[in-house]
Coordinates of C-alpha atoms and ligand atoms in Angstrom, one line a residue:
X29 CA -13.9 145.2 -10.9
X30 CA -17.0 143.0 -9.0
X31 CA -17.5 139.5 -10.1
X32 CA -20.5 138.1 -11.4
X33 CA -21.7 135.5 -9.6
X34 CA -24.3 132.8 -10.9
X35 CA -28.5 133.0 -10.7
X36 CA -29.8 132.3 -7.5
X37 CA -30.5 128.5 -8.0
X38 CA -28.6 127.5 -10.9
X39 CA -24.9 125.4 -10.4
X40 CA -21.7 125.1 -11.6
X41 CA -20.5 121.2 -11.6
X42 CA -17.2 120.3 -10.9
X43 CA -15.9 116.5 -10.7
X44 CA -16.4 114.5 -8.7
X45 CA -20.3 115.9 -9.7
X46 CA -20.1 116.0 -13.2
X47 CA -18.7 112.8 -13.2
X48 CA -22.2 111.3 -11.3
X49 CA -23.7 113.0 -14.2
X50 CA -21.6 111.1 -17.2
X51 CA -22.2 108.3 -15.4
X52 CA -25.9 108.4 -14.9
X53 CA -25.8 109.4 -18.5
X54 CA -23.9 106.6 -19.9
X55 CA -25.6 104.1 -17.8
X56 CA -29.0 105.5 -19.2
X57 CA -27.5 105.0 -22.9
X58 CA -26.8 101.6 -22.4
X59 CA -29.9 100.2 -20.3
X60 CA -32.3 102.7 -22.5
X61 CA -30.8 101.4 -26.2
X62 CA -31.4 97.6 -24.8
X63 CA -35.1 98.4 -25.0
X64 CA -35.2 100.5 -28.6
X65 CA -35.0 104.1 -27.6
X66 CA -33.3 106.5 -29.6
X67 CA -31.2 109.4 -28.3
X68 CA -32.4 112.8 -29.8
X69 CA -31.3 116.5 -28.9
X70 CA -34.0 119.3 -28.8
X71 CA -34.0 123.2 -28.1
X72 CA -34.1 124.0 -24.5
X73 CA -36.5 127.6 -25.8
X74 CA -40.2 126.9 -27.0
X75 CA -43.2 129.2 -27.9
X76 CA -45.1 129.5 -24.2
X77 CA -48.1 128.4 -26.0
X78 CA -46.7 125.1 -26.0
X79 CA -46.1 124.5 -22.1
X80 CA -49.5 126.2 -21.5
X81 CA -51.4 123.8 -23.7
X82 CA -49.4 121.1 -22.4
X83 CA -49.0 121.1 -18.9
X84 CA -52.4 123.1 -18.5
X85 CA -52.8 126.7 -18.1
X86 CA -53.6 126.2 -14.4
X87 CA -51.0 123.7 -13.3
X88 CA -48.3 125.6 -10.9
X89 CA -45.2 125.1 -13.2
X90 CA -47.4 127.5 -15.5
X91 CA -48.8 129.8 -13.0
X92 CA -45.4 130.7 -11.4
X93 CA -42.7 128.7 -12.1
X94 CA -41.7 129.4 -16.0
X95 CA -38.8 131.5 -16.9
X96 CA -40.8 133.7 -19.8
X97 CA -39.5 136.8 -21.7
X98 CA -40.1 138.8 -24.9
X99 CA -37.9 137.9 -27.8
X100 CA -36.6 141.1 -29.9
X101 CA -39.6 140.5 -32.2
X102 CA -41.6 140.8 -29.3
X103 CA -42.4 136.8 -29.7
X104 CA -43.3 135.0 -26.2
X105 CA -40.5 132.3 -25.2
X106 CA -40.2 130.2 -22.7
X107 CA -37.1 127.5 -21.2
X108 CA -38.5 124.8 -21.3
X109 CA -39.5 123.8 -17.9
X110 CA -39.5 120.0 -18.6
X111 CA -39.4 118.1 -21.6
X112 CA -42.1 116.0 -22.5
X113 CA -44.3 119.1 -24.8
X114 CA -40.8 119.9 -27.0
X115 CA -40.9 116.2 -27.9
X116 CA -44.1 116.3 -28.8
X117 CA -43.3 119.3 -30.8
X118 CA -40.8 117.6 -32.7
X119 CA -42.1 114.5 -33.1
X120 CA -45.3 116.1 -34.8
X121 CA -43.3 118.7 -37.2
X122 CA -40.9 116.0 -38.1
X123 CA -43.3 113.6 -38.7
X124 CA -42.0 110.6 -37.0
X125 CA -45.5 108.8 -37.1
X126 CA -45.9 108.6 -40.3
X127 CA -42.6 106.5 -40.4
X128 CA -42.4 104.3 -37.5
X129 CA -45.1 102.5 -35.7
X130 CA -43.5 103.2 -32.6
X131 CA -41.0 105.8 -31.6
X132 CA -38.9 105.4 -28.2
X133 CA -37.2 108.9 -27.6
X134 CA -34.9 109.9 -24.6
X135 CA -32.9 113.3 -24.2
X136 CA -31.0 114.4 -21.3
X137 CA -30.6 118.7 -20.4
X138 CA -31.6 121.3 -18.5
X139 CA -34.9 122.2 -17.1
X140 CA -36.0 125.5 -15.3
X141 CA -38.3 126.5 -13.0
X142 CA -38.1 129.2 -10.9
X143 CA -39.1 127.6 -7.8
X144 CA -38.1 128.5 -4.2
X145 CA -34.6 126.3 -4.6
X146 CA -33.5 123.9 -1.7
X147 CA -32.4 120.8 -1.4
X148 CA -33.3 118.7 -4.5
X149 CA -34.9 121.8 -5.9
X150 CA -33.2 124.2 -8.3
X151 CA -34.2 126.6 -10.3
X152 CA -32.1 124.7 -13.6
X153 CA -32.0 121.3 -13.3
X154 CA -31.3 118.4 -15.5
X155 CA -33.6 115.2 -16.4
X156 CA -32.8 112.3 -18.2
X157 CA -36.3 112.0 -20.0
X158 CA -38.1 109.2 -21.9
X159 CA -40.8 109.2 -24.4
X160 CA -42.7 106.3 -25.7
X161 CA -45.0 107.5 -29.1
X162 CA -47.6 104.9 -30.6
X163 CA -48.7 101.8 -27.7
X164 CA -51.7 102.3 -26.6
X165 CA -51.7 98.5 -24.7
X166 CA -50.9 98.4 -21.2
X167 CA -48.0 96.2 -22.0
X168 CA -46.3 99.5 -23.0
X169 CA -46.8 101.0 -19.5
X170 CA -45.6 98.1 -18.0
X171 CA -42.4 98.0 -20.3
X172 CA -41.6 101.9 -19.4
X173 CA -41.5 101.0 -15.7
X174 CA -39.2 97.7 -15.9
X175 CA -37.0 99.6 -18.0
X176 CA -36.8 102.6 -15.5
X177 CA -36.3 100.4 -12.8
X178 CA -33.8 98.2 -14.8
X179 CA -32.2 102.0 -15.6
X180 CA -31.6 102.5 -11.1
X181 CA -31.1 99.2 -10.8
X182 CA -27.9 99.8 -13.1
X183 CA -27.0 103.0 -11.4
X184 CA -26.7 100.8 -7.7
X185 CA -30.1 102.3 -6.2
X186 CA -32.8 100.0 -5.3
X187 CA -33.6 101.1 -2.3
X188 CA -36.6 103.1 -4.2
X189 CA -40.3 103.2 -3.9
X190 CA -42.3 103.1 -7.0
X191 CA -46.2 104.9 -6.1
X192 CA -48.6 104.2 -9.0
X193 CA -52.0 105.8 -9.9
X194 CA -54.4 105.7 -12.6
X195 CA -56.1 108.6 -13.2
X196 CA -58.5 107.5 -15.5
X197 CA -59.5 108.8 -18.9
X198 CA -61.7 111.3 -21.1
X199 CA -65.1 108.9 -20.4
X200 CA -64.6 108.8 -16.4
X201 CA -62.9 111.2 -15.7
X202 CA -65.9 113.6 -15.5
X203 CA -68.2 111.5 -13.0
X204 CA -65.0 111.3 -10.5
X205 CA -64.5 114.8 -10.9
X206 CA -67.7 116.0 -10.4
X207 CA -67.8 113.9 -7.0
X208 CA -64.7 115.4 -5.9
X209 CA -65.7 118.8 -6.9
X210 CA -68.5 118.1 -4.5
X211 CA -66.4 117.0 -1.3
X212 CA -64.6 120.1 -1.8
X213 CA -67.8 122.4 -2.0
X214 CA -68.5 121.0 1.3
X215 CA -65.6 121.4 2.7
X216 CA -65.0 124.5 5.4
X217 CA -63.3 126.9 2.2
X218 CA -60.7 128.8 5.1
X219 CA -59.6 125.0 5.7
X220 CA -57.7 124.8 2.7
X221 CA -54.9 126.7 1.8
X222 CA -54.7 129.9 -0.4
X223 CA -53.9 128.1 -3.3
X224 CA -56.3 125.4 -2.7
X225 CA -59.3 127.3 -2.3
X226 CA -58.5 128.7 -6.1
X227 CA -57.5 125.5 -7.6
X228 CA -61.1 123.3 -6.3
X229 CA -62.8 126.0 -8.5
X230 CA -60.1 125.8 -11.6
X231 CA -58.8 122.6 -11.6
X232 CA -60.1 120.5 -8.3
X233 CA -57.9 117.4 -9.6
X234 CA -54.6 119.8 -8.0
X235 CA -55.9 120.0 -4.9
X236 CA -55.2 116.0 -4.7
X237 CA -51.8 117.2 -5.3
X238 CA -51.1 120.2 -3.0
X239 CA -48.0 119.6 -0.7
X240 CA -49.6 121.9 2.5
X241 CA -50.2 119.3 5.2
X242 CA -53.6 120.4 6.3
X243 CA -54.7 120.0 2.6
X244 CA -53.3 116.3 2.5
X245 CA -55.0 115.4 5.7
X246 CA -58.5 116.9 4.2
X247 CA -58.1 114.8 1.3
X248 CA -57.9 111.8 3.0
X249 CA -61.3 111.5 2.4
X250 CA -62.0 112.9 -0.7
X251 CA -63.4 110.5 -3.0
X252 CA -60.8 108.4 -4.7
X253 CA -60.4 108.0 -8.8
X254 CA -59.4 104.1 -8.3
X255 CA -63.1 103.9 -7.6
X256 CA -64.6 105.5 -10.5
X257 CA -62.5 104.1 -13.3
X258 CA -64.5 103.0 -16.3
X259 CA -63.9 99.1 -17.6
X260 CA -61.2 99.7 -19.9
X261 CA -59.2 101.9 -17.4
X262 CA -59.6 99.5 -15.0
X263 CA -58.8 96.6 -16.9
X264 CA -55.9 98.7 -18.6
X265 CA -54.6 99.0 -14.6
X266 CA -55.2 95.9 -13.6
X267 CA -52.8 94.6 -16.2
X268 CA -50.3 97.3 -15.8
X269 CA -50.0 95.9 -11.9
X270 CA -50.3 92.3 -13.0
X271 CA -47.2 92.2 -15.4
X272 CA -44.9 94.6 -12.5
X273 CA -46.0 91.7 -9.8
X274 CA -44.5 88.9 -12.9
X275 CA -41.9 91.2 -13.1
X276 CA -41.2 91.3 -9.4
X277 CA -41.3 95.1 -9.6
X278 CA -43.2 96.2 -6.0
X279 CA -45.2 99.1 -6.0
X280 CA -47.5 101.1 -3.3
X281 CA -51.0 102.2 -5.0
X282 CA -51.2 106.1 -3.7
X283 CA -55.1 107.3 -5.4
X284 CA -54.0 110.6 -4.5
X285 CA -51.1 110.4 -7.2
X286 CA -51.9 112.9 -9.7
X287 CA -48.9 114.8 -10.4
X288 CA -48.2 118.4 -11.1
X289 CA -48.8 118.7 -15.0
X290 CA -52.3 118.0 -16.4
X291 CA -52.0 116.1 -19.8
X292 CA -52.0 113.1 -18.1
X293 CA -54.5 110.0 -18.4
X294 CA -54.2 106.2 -16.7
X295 CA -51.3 105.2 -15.6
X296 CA -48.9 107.8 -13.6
X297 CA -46.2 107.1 -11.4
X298 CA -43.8 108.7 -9.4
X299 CA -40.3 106.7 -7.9
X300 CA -39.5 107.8 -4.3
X301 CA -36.9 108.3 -1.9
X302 CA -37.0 108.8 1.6
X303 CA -33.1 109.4 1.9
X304 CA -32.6 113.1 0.1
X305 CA -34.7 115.2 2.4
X306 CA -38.4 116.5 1.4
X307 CA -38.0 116.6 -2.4
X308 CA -38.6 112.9 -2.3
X309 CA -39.4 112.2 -5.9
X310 CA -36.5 111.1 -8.1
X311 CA -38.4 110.4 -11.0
X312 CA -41.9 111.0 -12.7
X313 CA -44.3 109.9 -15.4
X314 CA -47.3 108.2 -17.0
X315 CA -49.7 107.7 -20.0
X316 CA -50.6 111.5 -22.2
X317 CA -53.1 110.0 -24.5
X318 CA -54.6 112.5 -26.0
X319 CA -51.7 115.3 -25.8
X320 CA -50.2 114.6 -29.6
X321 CA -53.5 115.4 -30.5
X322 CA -53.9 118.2 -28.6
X323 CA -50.8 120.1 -29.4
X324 CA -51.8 119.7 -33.4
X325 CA -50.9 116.2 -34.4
X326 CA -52.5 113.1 -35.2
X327 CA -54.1 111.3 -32.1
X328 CA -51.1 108.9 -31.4
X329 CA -51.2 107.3 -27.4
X330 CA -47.8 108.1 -25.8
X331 CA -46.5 107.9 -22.3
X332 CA -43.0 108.6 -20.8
X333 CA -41.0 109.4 -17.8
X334 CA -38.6 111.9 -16.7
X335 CA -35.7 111.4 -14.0
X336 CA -33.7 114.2 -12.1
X337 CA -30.2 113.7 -12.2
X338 CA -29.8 116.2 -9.3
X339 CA -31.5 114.3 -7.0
X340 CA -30.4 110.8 -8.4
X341 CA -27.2 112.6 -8.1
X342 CA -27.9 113.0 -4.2
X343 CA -28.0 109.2 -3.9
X344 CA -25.1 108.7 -5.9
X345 CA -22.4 109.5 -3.4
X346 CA -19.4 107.5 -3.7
X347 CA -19.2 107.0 -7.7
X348 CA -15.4 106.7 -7.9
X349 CA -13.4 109.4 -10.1
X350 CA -11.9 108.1 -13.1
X351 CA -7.8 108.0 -12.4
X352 CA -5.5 108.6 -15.2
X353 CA -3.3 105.9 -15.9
X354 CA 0.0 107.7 -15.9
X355 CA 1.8 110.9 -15.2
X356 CA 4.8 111.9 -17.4
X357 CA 7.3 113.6 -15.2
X358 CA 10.1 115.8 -16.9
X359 CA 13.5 116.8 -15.2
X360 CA 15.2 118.7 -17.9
X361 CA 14.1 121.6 -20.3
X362 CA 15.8 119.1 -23.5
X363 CA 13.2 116.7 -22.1
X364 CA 9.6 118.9 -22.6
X365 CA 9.6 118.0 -26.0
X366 CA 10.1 114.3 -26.5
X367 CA 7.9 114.0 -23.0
X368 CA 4.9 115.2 -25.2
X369 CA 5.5 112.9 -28.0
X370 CA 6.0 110.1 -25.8
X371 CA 2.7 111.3 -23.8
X372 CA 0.8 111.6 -27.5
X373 CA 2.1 108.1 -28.3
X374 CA 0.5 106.6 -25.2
X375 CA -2.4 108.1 -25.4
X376 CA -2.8 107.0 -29.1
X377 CA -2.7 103.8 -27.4
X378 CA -5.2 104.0 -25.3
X379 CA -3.5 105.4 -22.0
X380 CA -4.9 108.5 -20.1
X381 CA -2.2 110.3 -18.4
X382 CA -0.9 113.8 -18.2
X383 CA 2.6 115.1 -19.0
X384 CA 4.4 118.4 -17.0
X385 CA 4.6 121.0 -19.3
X386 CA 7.9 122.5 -17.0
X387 CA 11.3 121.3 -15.2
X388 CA 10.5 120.2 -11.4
X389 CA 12.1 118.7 -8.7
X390 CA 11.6 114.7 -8.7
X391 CA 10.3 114.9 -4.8
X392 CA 7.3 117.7 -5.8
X393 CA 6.3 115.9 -9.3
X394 CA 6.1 112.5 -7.6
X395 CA 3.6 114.8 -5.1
X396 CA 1.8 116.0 -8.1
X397 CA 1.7 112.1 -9.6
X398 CA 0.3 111.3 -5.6
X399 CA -1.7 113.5 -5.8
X400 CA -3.0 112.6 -9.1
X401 CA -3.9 109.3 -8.4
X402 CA -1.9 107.9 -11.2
X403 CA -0.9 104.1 -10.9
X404 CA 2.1 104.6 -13.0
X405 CA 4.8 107.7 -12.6
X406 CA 7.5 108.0 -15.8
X407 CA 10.6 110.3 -15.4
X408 CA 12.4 111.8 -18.1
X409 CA 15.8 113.2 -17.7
X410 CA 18.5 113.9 -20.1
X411 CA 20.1 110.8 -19.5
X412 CA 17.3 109.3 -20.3
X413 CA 17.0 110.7 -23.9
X414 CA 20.6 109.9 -24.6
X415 CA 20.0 106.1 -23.8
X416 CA 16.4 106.3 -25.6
X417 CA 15.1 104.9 -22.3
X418 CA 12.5 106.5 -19.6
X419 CA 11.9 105.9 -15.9
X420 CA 9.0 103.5 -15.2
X421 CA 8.1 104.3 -11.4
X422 CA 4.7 101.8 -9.9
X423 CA 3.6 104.3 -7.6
X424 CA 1.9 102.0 -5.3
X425 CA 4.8 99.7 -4.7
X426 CA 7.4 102.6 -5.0
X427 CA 9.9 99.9 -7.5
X428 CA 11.1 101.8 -10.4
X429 CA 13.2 100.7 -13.7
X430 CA 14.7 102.4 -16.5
X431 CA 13.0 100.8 -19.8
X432 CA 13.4 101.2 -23.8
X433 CA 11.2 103.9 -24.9
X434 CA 10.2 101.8 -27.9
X435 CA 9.1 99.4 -25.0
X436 CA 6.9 101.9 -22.9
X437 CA 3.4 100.8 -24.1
X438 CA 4.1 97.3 -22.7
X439 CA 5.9 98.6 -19.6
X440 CA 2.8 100.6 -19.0
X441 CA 1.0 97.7 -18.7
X442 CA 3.3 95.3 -16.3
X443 CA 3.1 95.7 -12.7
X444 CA 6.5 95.9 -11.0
X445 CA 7.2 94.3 -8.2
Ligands
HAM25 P1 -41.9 116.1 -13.1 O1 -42.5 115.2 -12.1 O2 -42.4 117.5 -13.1 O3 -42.3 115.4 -14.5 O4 -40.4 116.0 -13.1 C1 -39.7 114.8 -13.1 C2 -38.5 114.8 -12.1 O5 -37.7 115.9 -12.3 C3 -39.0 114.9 -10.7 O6 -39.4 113.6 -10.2 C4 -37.7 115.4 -10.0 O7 -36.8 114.3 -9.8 C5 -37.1 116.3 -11.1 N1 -37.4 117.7 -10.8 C6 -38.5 118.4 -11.0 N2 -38.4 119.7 -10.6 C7 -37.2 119.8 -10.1 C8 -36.4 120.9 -9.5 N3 -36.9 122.1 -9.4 N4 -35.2 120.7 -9.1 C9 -34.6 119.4 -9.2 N5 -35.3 118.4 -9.8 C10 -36.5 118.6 -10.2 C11 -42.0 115.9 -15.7 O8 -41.2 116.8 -15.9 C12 -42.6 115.1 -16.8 N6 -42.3 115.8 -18.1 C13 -42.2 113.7 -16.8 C14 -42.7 112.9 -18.0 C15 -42.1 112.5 -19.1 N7 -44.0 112.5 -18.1 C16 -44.1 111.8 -19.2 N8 -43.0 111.9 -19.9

């Protein structure tokens, strides 16, 4: 028979990965919970319609990159290709405004988009992901930020660039993007890339965006949104940047930070890194005001983040595998028993180890216990259940002693010398 091997772009995780992922995960449960926010779980399938009217019909991720089929009923569903639109979802048809003021909401899981995978880029992915429903004060913005700094701060990175944008609101918005529609009109059209030339007529904001290096170059001079904010965006900036310099959070002002998904207003971010190859961005987010409404709820402000573990994961290289404590070594058949109650009693107390579940030589289970990491190796022969004792070996100093069974849990603990 062939094997079946897994999609082009998706991964399999094996320790010592998966363990950067329980880490970066437990790390965000504590940091995130010191601030409020509240785990939740979520499908990973949604209605299309609800990316589309999201993250905008003409944004790339819904162009080209969503994994959509046909359901038996002939119902159109998508997987999810980020998170922020199925929290909406749920936080409107659960009605979570009507009971809290403010709701703080993170998830962790898969994403997918089928891009063209690489480094950094797959076509599933994973992202811790925060949502903040109900401040519309820049305070709020601010907050999110020390807290997802605070968040890489506890995972050991902080050799991280935060860029920072506002991209203005419903009221002056238009002006700027009338200007900029004009810079493009008058650029030389064949100048831009493929894409480009389609997106100034659709959605001119993208071309900002576009990752093609003769397109960034043109834009250079394209007119810029920072100077064609209204009074309360700018003000609503100004103190976004005033708190992170009182929080001695540094940032680098990029106007031509305006991110891939199009429900977003004010403040938008991305955290950079220049050490994981050209997918530089680690993490994501800003201010949606406006989207809650949009997707058929009340008109709550919101704002949120999302981080990719696979490329925090990238910077995360020497997170140290867990060792077990002990491994139980048994040199007799009578033995297999009693070595798995012994192995059961330890763990009830709190011990990890493993136990052998057949007879080996001494020399190739102490190889296995090397190889195992364990600090601790116990041996269990037949002599050894006829005096009710076990074999304490300290595998890093190579002493062993025979001890009382009923004393193992403290023996465990000691360090021989
Ligand atoms: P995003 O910038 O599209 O934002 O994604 C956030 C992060 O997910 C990126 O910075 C990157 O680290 C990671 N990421 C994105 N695509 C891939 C990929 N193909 N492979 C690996 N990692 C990837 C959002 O998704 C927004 N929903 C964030 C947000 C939450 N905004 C407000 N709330």
């Amino acid at each position: 028979m062939s094997k079946i091997n897994k999609i082009k772009g998706f991964c399999d995780l094996f320790p010592p990965e998966s363990n950067v992922f329980v880490f970066m995960e437990e790390k965000a449960r504590q940091v995130f919970s010191r601030y409020g926010c509240k785990e939740i779980r979520i499908p990973i399938l949604e209605k299309t319609e609800l990316f589309a009217r999201s993250i905008g019909d003409e944004t790339d991720i819904v162009q080209k990159e969503m994994y959509t089929f046909l359901d038996r009923k002939g119902r159109s569903l998508t997987l999810r290709p980020e998170a922020t639109a199925g929290v909406l979802r749920a936080y409107i048809e659960n009605q979570l405004h009507s009971r809290e003021r403010v709701s703080k909401l993170f998830t962790f899981g898969p994403m997918f988009r089928y891009e063209r995978p690489q480094k950094g880029r797959m076509r599933q992915f994973h992202q811790i992901n925060v949502e903040v429903l109900g401040p519309q004060a820049p305070q709020a913005d601010a907050e999110l930020l020390i807290m997802l700094w605070a968040y890489l701060e506890s995972l050991g990175l902080t050799r991280l660039d935060i860029e920072i944008n506002s991209l203005g609101c419903a009221v002056c918005r238009p002006g700027f993007h009338k200007n900029l529609v004009n810079f493009l009109q008058n650029l030389d059209q064949d100048s831009l890339c493929p894409d480009c030339q389609r997106r100034a007529k659709v959605n001119p904001l993208r071309v900002l965006d576009c990752k093609v290096a003769r397109c960034k170059s043109l834009v250079q001079e394209a007119p810029k949104i920072s100077e064609h904010l209204c009074s309360d965006c700018a003000s609503h900036f100004e103190t976004v940047l005033s708190i992170l310099d009182q929080a001695g959070l540094s940032y680098h002002l990029n106007p031509f930070l305006v991110r891939g998904l199009d429900y977003y207003q004010r403040t938008t971010f991305e955290v950079v890194s220049s050490a994981i190859g050209a997918q530089t961005a680690v993490a994501g987010g800003g201010r949606y005001d406006g989207l809650c409404k949009a997707l058929g709820g009340p008109d709550v402000p919101g704002l949120g983040f999302a981080c990719g573990m696979e490329r925090l994961a990238l910077l995360l290289t020497d997170i140290k595998e867990q060792k077990l404590d002990f491994y139980l070594a048994v040199l007799h058949e009578q033995a297999l028993n009693k070595a798995l109650i012994l192995t059961k009693r330890l763990r009830d107390a709190g011990y990890s180890g493993e136990v052998s579940f057949e007879v080996k030589s001494v020399k190739s289970q102490l190889r296995l216990a090397n190889k195992l990491g364990v600090k601790t190796c116990l041996l269990l022969g037949v002599d050894e259940i006829e005096r009710g004792e076990i074999v304490v070996k300290d595998m890093q100093t190579g002493v062993q002693q025979a001890v009382s069974q009923d004393d193992l849990e403290q023996a465990l603990g000691l360090n021989l010398h």
